[in-house]
Coordinates of C-alpha atoms in Angstrom, one line a residue:
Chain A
X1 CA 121.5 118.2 197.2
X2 CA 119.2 119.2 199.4
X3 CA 119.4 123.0 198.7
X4 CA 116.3 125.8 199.9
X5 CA 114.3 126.8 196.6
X6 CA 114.1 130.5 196.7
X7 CA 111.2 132.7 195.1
X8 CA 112.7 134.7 192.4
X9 CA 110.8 137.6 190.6
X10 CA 112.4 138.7 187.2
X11 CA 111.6 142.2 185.5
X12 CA 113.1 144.4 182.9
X13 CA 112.5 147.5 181.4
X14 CA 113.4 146.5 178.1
X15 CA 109.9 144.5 178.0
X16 CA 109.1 141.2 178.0
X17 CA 110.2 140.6 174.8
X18 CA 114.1 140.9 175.5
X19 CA 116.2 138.2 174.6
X20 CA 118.2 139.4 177.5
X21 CA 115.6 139.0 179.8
X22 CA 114.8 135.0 178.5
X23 CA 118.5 134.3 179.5
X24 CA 118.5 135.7 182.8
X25 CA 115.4 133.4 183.3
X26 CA 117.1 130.6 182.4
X27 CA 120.6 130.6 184.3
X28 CA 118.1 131.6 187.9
X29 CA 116.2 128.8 187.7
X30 CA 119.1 127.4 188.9
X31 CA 118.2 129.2 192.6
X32 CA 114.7 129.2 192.3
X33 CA 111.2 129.4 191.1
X34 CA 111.6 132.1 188.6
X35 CA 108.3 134.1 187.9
X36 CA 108.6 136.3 184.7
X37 CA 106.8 139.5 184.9
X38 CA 108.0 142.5 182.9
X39 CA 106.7 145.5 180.7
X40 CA 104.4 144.8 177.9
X41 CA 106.6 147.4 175.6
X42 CA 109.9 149.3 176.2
X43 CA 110.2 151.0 178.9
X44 CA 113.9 152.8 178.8
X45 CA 114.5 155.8 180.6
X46 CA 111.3 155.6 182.9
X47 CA 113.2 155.4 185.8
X48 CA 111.3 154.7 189.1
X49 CA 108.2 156.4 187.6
X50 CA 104.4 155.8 188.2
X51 CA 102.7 157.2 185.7
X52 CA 98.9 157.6 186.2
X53 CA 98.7 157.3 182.5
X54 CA 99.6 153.3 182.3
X55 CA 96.9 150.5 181.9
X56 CA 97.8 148.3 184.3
X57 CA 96.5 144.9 182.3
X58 CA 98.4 141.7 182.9
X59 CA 98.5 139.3 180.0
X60 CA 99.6 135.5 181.1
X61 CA 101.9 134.6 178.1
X62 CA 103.4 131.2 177.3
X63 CA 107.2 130.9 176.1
X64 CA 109.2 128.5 175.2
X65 CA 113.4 128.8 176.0
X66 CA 115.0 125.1 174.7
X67 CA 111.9 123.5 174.8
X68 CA 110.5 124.4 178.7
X69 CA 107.6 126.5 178.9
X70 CA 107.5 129.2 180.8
X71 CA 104.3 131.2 182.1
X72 CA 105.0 135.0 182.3
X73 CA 103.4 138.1 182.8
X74 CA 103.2 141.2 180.2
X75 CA 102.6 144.3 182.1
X76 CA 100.8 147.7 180.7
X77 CA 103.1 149.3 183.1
X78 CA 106.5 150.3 183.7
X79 CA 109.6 148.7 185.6
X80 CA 108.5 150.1 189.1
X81 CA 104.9 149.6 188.6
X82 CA 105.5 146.1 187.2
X83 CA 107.0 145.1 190.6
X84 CA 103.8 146.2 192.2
X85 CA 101.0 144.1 190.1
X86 CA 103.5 141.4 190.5
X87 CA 103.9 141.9 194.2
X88 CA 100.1 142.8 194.9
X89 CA 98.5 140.5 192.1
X90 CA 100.8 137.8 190.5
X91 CA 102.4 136.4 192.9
X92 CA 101.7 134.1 195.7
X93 CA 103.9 135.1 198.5
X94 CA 106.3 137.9 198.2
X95 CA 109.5 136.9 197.0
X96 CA 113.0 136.4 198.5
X97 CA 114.5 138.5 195.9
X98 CA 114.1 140.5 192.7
X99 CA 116.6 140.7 189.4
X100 CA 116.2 143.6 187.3
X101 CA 117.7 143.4 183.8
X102 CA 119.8 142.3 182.2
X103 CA 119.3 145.2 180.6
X104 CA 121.0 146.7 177.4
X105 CA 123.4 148.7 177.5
X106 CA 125.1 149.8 181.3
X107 CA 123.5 152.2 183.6
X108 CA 126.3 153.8 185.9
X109 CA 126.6 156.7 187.4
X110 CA 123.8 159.2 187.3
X111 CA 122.3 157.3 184.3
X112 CA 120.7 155.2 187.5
X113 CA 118.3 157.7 188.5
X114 CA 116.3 157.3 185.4
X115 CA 117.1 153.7 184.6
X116 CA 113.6 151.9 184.6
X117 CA 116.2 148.7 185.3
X118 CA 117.4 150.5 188.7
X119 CA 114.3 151.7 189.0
X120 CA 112.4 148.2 189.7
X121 CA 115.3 147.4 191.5
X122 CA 114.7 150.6 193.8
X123 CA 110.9 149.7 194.2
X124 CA 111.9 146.3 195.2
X125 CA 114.2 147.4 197.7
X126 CA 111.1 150.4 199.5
X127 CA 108.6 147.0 199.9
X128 CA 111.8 145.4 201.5
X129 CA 112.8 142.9 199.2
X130 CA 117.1 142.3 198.4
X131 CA 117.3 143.9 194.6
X132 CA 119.5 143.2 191.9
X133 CA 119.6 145.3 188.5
X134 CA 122.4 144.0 186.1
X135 CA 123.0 145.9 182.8
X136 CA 125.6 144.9 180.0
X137 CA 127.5 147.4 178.1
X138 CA 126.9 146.9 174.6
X139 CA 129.7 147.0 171.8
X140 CA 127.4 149.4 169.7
X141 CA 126.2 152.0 172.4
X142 CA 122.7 152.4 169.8
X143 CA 121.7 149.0 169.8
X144 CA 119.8 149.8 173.1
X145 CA 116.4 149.4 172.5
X146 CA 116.9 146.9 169.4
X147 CA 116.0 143.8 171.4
X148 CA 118.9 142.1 169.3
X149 CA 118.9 138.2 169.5
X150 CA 122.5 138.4 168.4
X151 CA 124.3 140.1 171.4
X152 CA 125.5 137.4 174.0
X153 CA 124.2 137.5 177.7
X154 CA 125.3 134.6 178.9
X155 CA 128.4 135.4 180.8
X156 CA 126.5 138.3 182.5
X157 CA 123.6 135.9 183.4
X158 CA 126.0 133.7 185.3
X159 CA 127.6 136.6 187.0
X160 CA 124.0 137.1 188.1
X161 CA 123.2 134.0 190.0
X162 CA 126.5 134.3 191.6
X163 CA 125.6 137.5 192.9
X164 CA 122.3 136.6 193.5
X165 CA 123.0 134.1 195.7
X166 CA 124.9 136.1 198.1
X167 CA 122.4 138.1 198.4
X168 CA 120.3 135.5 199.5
X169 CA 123.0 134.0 201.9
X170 CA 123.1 137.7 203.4
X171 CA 126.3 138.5 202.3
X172 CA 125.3 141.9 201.6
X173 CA 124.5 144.6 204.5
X174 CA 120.8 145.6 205.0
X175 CA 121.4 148.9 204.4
X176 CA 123.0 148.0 200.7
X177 CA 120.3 145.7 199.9
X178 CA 120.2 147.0 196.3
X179 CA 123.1 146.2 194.1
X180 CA 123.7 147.3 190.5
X181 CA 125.9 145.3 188.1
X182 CA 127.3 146.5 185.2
X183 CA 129.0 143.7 182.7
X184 CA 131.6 145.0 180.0
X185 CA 130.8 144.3 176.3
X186 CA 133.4 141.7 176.0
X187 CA 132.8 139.7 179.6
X188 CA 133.2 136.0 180.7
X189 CA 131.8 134.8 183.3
X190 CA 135.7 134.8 184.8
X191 CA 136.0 138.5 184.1
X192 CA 137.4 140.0 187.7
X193 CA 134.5 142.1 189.7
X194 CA 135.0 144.9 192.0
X195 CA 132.6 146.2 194.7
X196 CA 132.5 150.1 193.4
X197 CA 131.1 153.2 194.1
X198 CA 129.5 155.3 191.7
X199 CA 130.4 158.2 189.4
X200 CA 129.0 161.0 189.4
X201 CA 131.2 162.2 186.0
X202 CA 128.3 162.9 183.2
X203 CA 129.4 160.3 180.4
X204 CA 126.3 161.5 178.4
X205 CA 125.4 164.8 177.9
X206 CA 121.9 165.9 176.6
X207 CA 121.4 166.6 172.9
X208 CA 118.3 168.5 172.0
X209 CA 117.3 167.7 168.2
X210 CA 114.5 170.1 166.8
X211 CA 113.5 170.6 163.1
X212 CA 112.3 173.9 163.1
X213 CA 111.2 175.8 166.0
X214 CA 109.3 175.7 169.5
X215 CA 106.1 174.5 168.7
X216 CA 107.6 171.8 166.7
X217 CA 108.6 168.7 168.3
X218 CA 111.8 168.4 169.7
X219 CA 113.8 165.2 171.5
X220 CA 116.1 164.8 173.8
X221 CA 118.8 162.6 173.0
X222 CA 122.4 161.7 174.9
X223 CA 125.4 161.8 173.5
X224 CA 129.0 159.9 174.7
X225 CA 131.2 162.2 175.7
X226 CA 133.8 160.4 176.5
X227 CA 136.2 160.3 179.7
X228 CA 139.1 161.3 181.4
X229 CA 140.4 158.0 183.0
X230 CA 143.2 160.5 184.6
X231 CA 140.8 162.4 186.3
X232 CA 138.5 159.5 187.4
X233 CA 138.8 157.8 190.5
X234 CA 139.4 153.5 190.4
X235 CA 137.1 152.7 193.0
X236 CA 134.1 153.9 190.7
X237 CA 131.7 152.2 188.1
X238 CA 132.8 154.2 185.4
X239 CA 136.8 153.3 185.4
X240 CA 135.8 149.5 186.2
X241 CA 133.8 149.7 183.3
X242 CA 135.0 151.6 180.7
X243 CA 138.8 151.6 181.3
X244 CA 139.2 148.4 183.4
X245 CA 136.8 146.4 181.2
X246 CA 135.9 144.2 184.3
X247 CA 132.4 143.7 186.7
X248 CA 131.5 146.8 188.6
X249 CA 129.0 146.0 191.4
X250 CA 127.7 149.1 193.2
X251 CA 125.7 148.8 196.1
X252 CA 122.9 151.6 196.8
X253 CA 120.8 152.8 199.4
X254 CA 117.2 154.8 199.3
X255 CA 118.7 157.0 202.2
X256 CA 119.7 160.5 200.1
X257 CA 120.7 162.2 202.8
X258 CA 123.9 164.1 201.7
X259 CA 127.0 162.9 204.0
X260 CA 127.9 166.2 205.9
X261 CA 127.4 166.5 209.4
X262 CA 123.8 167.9 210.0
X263 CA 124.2 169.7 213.5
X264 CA 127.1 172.0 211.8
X265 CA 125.0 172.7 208.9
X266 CA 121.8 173.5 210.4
X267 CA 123.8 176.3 212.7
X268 CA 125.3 177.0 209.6
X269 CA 121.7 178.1 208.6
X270 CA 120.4 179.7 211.4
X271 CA 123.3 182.1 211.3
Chain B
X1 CA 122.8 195.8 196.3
X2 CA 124.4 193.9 193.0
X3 CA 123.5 195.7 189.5
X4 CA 122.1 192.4 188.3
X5 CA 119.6 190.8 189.4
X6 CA 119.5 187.1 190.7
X7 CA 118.2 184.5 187.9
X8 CA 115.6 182.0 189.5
X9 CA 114.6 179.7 187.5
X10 CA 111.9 177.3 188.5
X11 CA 109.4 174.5 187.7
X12 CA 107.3 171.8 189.5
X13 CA 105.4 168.4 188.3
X14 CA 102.4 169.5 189.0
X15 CA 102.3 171.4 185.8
X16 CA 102.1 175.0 184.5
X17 CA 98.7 175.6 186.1
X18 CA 99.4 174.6 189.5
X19 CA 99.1 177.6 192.6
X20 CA 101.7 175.2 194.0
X21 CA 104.3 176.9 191.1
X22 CA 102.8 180.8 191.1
X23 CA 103.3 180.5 195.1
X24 CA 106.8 179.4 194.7
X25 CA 107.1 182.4 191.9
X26 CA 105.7 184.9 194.0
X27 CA 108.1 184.2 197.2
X28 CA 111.3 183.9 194.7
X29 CA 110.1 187.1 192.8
X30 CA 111.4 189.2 196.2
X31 CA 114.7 187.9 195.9
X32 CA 115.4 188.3 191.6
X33 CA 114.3 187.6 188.1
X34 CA 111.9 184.7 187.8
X35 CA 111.4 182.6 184.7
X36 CA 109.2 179.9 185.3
X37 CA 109.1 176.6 182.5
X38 CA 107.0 174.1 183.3
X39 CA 105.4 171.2 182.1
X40 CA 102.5 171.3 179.8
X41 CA 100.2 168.8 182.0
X42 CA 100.3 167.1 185.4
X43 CA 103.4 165.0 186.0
X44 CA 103.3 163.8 189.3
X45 CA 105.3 160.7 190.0
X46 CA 107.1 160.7 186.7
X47 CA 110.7 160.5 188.8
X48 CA 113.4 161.6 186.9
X49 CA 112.0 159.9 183.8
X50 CA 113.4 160.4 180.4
X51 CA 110.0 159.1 178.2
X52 CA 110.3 159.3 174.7
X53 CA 106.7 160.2 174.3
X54 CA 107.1 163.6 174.8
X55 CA 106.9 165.8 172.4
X56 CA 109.1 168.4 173.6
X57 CA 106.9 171.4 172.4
X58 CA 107.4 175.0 174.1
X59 CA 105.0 177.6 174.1
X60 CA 105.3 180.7 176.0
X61 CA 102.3 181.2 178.7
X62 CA 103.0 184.3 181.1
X63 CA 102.1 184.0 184.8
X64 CA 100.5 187.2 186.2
X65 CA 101.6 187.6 190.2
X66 CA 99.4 188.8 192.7
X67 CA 100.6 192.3 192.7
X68 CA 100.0 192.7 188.1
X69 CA 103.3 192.0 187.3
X70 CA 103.7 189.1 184.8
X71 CA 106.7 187.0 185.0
X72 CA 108.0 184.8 181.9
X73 CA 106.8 181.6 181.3
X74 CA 107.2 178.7 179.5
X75 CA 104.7 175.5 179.0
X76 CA 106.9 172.6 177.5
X77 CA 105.3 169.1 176.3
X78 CA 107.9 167.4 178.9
X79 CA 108.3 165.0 182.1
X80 CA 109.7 167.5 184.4
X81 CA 114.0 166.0 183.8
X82 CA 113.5 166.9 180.3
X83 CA 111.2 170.4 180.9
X84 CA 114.8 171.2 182.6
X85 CA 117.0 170.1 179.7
X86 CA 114.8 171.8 177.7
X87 CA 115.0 175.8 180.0
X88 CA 118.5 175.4 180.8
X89 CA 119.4 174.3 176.2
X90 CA 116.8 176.5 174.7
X91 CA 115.1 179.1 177.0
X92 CA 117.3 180.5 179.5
X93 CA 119.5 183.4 178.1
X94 CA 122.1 182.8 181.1
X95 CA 122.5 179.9 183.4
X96 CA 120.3 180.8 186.6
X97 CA 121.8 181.2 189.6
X98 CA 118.9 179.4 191.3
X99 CA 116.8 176.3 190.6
X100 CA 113.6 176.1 192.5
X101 CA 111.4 172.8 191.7
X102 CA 107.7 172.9 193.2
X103 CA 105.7 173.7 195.5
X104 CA 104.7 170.4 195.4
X105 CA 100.7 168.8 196.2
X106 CA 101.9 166.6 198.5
X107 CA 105.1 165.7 200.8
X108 CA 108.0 164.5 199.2
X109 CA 109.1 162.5 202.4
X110 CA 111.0 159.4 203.0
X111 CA 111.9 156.5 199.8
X112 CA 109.2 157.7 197.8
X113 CA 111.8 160.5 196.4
X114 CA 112.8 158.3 193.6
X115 CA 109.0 158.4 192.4
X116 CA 108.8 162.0 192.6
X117 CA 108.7 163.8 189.6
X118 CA 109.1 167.3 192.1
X119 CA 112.7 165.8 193.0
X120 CA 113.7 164.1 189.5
X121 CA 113.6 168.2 188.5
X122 CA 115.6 169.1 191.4
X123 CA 118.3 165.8 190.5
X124 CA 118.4 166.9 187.1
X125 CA 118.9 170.4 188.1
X126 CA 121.8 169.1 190.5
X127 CA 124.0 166.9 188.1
X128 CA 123.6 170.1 186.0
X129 CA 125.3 171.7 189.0
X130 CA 122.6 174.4 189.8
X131 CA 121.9 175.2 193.3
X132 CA 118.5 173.7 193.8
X133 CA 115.1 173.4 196.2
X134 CA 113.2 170.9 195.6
X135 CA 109.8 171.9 197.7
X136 CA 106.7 170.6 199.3
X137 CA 103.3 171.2 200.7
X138 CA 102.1 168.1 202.7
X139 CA 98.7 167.7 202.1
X140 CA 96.2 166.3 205.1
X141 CA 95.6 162.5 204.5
X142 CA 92.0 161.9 204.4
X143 CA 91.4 165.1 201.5
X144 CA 94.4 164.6 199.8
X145 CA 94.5 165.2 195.9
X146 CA 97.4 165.5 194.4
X147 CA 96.2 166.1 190.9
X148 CA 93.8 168.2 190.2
X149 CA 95.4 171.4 191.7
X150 CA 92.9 172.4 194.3
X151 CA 92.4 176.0 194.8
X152 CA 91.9 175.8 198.4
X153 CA 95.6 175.1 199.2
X154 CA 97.2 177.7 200.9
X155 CA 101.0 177.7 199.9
X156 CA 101.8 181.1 201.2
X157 CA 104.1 179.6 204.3
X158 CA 105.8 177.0 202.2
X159 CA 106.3 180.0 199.8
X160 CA 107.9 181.9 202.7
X161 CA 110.3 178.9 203.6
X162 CA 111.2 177.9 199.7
X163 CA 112.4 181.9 199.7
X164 CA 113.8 181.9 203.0
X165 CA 116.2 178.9 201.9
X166 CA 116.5 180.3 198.3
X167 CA 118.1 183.6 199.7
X168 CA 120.6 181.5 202.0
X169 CA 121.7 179.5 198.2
X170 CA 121.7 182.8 196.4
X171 CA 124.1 184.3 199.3
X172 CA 126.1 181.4 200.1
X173 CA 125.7 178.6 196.9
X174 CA 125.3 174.9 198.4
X175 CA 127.0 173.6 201.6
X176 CA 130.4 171.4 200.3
X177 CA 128.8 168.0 199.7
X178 CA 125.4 168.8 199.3
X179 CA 123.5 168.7 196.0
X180 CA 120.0 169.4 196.8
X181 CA 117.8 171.4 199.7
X182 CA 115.1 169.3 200.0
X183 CA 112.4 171.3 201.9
X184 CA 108.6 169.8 203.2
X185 CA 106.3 172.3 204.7
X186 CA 103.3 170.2 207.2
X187 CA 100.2 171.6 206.2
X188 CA 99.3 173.4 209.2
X189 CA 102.3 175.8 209.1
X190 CA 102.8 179.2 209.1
X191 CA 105.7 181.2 208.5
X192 CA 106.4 180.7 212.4
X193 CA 106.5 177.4 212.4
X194 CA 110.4 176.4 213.6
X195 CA 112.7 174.5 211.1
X196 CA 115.5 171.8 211.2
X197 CA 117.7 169.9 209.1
X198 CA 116.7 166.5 208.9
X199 CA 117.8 162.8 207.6
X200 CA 116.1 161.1 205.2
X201 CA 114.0 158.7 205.9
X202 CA 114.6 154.9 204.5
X203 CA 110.8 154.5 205.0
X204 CA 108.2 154.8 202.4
X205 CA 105.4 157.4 202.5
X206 CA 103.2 155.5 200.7
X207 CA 100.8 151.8 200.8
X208 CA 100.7 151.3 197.8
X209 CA 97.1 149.5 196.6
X210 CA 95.9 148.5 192.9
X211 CA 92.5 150.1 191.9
X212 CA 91.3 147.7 189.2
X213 CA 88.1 147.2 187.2
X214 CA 87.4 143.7 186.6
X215 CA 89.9 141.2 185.5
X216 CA 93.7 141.1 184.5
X217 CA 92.5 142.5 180.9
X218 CA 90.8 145.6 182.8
X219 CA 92.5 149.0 183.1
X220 CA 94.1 149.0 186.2
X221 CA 95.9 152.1 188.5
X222 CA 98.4 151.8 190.9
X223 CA 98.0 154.5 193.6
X224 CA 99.7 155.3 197.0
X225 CA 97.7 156.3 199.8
X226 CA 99.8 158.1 202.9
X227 CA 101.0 155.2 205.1
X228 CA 99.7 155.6 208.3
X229 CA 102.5 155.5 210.4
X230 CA 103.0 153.4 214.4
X231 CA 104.0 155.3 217.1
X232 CA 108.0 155.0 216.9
X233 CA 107.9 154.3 213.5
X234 CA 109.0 157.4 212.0
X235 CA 112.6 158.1 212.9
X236 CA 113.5 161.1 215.0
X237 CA 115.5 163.3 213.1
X238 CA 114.2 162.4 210.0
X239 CA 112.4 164.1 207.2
X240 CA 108.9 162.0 208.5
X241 CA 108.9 162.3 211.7
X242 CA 109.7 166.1 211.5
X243 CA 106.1 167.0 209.3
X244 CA 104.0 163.6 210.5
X245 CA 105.1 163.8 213.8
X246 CA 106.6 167.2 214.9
X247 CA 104.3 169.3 213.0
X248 CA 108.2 171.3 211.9
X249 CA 109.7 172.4 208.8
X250 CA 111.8 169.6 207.5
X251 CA 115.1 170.7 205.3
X252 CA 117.3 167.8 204.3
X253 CA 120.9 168.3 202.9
X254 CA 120.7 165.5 199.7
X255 CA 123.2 164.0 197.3
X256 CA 122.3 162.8 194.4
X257 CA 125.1 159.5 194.7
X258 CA 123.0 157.0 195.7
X259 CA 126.0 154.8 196.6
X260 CA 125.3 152.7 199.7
X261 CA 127.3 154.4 203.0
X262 CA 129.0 151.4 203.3
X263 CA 133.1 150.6 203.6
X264 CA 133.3 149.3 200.3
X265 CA 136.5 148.0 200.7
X266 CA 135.4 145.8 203.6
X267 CA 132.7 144.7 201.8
X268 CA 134.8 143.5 198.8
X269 CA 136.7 141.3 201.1
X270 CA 133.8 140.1 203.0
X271 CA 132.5 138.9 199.5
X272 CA 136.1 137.8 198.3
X273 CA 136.4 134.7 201.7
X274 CA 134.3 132.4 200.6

């Protein structure tokens, strides 16, 4: 077989020690050269952020998955900011494509906008570079951050070279060069996929927990809510996902602009 | 005139001592009642960021306006996404009929959106379903600082647009499909300066370049410095080219579905013949 070896850079924002993230690894090196680089510690919920507040040290780690080594890269950083010391410092030549994930637990809807898993994704796609970010839904919704060696990826991993590939054959448009994938708890790597748009239905609301009163310290939590499958349209993550059960693959852009025509509402404002 | 009086409610990144956020409280202070909550310290590029470092901590810090009057306010130990959970759960008395995030150090223009802790307010704000501005003063390249909240900075036009666009929301609520009025103000404006409605830009704002000590085991910072941008390069129309190259006032309609605008459907079959 005389196939091209692509460049692959790997992140997370679960950290680089995610169980998740070692079987991605595995199942690209199928593509590619796969260069691990990912967050030193857990970096849930940072979204695309740059906090001036990171280190920014890189510590070259050895791992062992079945008995190859692998050299990766612990980053003081998070998701988006990983990308970066990998693009700027770690690697050679910039690569043909970056996989974000796979994380725990899904990130649909407007959970995305402060995913640190879409979030890499998103700073892959601003330097120009085809982005995945592939999340699995998790049977226990609160195993998030748990890092559990016990929860299967495999499956999802597979689904991820598929979609990777096509990617990398162009398959996708340029301006949908990011693509988020969401797995359901119970996948196999022949559970049906959909090309979906996404929800904007809140699934989690915000639960503030405070013992006592304002000066004392108080979280911010989310809490299920629950859907309305009735009042949710099929062509969107969350019905793929949570009432379908099957593959929802989303493809975004970083153009925000709201889709209304822009001539009648700026004489709409000048009225 | 209404018996009530409109409730603004606004906040920034930049933090609670910014004259960025008492510029934007000033302008919105003609048009209703303002409570301003904030976060505690500087939170520039923290996106829409959930960390779970904060400490969530609210302590009440009045802001006193040019002309003596003192307005509420609110300091909360928060990335700017949660100092919004936190005002519209546990301070706000009524859901405001206006969301204002900024003035902003710094333009908010093209991808780097996603990074900007200015807009993560304004998204959280939106998928809460609040009218919102999200606004910004750009800043000239070669003096920039978008930290330490320079005095020097005159915000009063971008105040003067961030009103003008706030009394439109408070009159008429958002345009059908739109989710968020984001508004950059060049840094040679004045309230004369003309205004459109612009696209987004795809592009990013920002090189981004690694400031490190020594080795991989130093402390290292990654910063953006503003691109310098080709003739051509900034796309007429869009939010860029209207403050880089125009020198205008740049509004942009956004949503906060970031869904490609694709036909999905014909993409599914394109991916379906192998």
């Amino acid at each position: 077989m005389n196939q091209k070896k692509y460049q692959i850079l790997l992140t997370n924002d679960d950290g680089i020690d995610s169980p998740a993230l070692w079987t991605a690894a595995e199942a690209l090196s199928e593509l590619g050269y796969v260069t691990v680089a990912a967050p030193q510690e857990q970096q849930s919920g940072t979204g695309r952020s740059f906090p001036i507040t990171s280190t920014g040290t890189i510590r070259k780690q050895t791992l062992t998955v079945r008995g190859q080594e692998w050299p990766v890269y612990a980053v003081g950083g998070t998701p988006a900011q990983t990308v970066q010391h990998s693009l700027l410092e770690i690697l050679p030549q910039k690569p043909d494509i970056i996989i974000s994930g796979i994380n725990y637990g899904e990130n649909i809807g407007e959970i995305i906008h402060f995913s640190g898993t879409v979030g890499a994704a998103l700073e892959a796609a601003s330097a120009d570079i085809p982005a995945i970010a592939v999340s699995q839904q998790l049977r226990d919704p609160d195993m998030y951050l748990s890092n559990s060696p016990d929860i299967d990826f495999s499956a999802t991993a597979q689904i991820t070279v598929r979609f990777a590939r096509m990617l990398l054959e162009n398959r996708f448009p340029a301006s949908a060069s990011v693509v988020n994938i969401n797995t359901p708890a119970n996948v196999t790597p022949d559970t049906p996929w959909h090309i979906t748009r996404l929800s904007l239905h809140r699934v989690y609301q915000p639960v503030l927990r405070r013992k006592g009163g304002w000066e004392d310290k108080g979280e911010i939590g989310g809490k299920f809510t629950g859907i309305d499958f009735s009042t949710l349209p099929e062509d969107t993550d969350a019905y793929t996902l949570y009432h379908k059960h099957e593959v929802s693959v989303t493809p975004l852009t970083l153009d925000l602009t709201a889709r209304v025509d822009l001539q009648e509402l700026e004489s709409k404002l000048r009225k | 005139m209404s018996s009530k009086p409109y409730q603004i409610l606004i906040t920034n990144d930049d933090g609670i001592g910014s004259p960025g956020l008492l510029a934007a409280a000033e302008a919105l202070s003609t048009l209703g009642e303002v409570t301003v909550v904030a976060p505690r310290v500087q939170q520039t590029s923290k996106g829409r960021s959930f960390s779970r470092a904060s400490d969530g901590i609210i302590q009440e810090q009045p802001l006193t306006l040019s002309n003596g009057c003192q307005i509420r306010a609110y300091a909360v130990g928060a990335t700017p996404a949660q100092v919004v959970i936190h005002a519209l759960h546990e301070i706000m008395p009524v859901r405001p009929d206006l969301a204002i995030s900024g003035i902003n150090f710094g333009e908010n223009a093209g991808n780097c959106v996603t990074i900007s802790g200015t807009m993560g307010a304004a998204f959280e704000f939106a998928s809460s379903g609040l009218p919102t501005i999200a606004a910004s003063l750009q800043l000239p390249a070669e003096t920039a600082n978008y930290y330490d909240h320079d005095q020097d900075i005159d915000f009063s036009a971008a105040g003067h647009f961030t009103a003008l666009f706030g009394r439109y929301l408070l009159e008429n609520g958002l345009p059908d499909g739109v989710d968020i009025f984001k508004l950059e103000v060049p840094f040679s404006a004045t309230t004369e300066t003309p205004w459109r409605v612009t696209r987004h830009s795809r592009l990013r704002c920002f090189d981004i370049k690694i400031d490190r000590e020594d080795s991989w085991q130093s402390r290292a910072t990654v910063v953006g410095v503003p691109m310098h941008l080709a003739p051509g390069q900034a796309q007429p129309g869009t939010d860029l080219s209207a403050i880089r190259v125009d020198g205008v006032v740049s509004l942009t309609p956004m949503n906060i579905d970031m869904t490609a605008r694709i036909d999905l459907n014909a993409l599914d079959q394109s991916m379906r013949d192998t």
